[in-house]
Amino acid sequence: MSQTVLVLDFGGQYKELIARSVRNAGVYSVIKHGSMPAQQIKALNPIGIILTGGPNSVYGKNAVSYDRELFNLGIPILGICYGMQLMCYVLGGEVGRGSVGEYGSVCVTPTNGGKPFTALMSHRDVCLKPPLGFTVTAATSNNIASFENAEKKLYGVQFHPETAHTQGGKEIIKHFLFSVCAAKGDYRLDGYIKNQVSRIQAQVQSERVLLGLSGGVDSSVCAALLSQAIPNRLVCVFVDHGFMRAGEGDEIERIFKEKSLNFIRVNAAQRFLARLKGVTEPEQKRKIIGEEFVRVFEEEAKKLGSIPFLAQGTIYPDIVESGGEKGAVIKSHHNVGGLPERLGFKAVIEPLSGLFKDEVRKIGRKLGLPAALTFRQPFPGPGLAIRIMGEVTAQKLETLRRADAIVREELLRRKKPPSQFFAVLTDTFSVGVKGDDRTFDRVIAVRAVQTDDFMTCAYAPIPHTLLRKISERITNEVEGVSRVVYDITAKPPSTVEWE
């Protein structure tokens, strides 16, 4: 059993990034709500605890509840941002409103004469006075940036070492893990695969399992893992809604037809298009597509007879975002919600539910899936339907597929392509000239972003020569397009997707 580091969540947006940073260092991590009782923490037997950031004031009415005894357990603790302020407040220090807020990159200077470094800050409250027995170890021009009580192994940093924007942030986390918590670095994905295969075999025994295969990274890796654990007893239903990118449906079928499983492809494109006729509002599109997927999947499942187990590609962030223990619900993590009860499944199998996305990708490669699939860019469940502004039609889908294929083909030729890129079919028309004729055709927008975590991103600075080539190819090769524009908006204030 691997050693565990506990990440206590106080509502910070970077909780998953913290937990991933710990796992990437070879140490297993779990996320629990900040109110977890000290006795439950003790029972978990973590080698260390990390307190996350959060949006509230530790002294305010909306502060997340906590068990102050966690600081008396003798377990090393690293408080980050709000976590540092909580440590300060509970242990007798002073926390209050700072004279100025610190947001973005801020210069931090160690008190021991070390070299100043840039760190990501996002706070208005500050630690005005450290608790008794604590030493200030770094400061900004305005505030305390870090403190420690080395004897009790309690440490606090006002900045975010888990982000790429903090210089030496990874080293700070590794120092806490290995020098303070004496971590062995014994967490390995090979062990995860072996354990899950054994668990699946013990649970399923000689029965069959049904999986809704979307072709995304999570469901694909789930299918590969199950086919290894229970060869030829996994039934994969691929509901092809017709909104995949060029050639993707055929590629998914080719890959999984070669696996030890029963692959069923349901070509439901016309059915989905009929349901979307006249629909222009993005959220309504999403809802309709989700509902229709469930209907199609349910119909196919009934044709297959009695299958006791339903498998889903749920991953750890899905569980964290769907509330977990006392957490706020961001989204439901069941990708076929309601089906277990309606179709009488004995149990739901979620073999990836302990993994983050980057770990799922690595598992996929270890299971023999091609890199083109396991490192596939994020692609929304509704697919191209929400990259088409306005009503979705067969003609618009064909236009967007061809334009998107050109964008992908050109950018994939680069040695280091952007983190994500795609085309959007806008609902704007523009005057153009082709030959001697005046045209009034659609505008295609190209979106390409650079990011480490997709929580924030910047537009990718693609060379103008390449943008010109993409534009020329789209306007020459795709009928009905007269103009191409490039989206240069960051996230925030925009999102990666247009809808």
mmCIF file of C-alpha atoms in Angstrom, residues 5 24 40 72 76 88 93 95 104 109 190 265 316 335 385 441-442 467 473:
data_model
loop_
_atom_site.group_PDB
_atom_site.id
_atom_site.type_symbol
_atom_site.label_atom_id
_atom_site.label_comp_id
_atom_site.label_asym_id
_atom_site.label_seq_id
_atom_site.Cartn_x
_atom_site.Cartn_y
_atom_site.Cartn_z
ATOM 1 C CA VAL A 5 -0.769 12.664 1.419
ATOM 2 C CA ASN A 24 3.582 13.348 -10.204
ATOM 3 C CA GLN A 40 -10.932 10.424 10.492
ATOM 4 C CA ASN A 72 -2.276 18.676 17.064
ATOM 5 C CA PRO A 76 3.386 17.579 8.871
ATOM 6 C CA CYS A 88 -2.130 31.349 11.319
ATOM 7 C CA GLY A 93 -1.630 34.566 14.819
ATOM 8 C CA VAL A 95 -5.172 37.477 9.878
ATOM 9 C CA GLY A 104 -0.840 37.438 -10.501
ATOM 10 C CA THR A 109 12.198 37.498 -1.279
ATOM 11 C CA ASP A 190 1.686 -0.284 -12.916
ATOM 12 C CA ARG A 265 -21.582 0.835 -33.330
ATOM 13 C CA TYR A 316 -11.186 11.253 -9.945
ATOM 14 C CA ASN A 335 -22.050 9.876 -17.971
ATOM 15 C CA ALA A 385 -22.668 20.471 -32.386
ATOM 16 C CA ASP A 441 -20.572 33.113 -47.246
ATOM 17 C CA ARG A 442 -19.825 31.977 -43.720
ATOM 18 C CA LEU A 467 -2.307 31.427 -40.355
ATOM 19 C CA ARG A 473 -6.696 26.378 -47.696
#
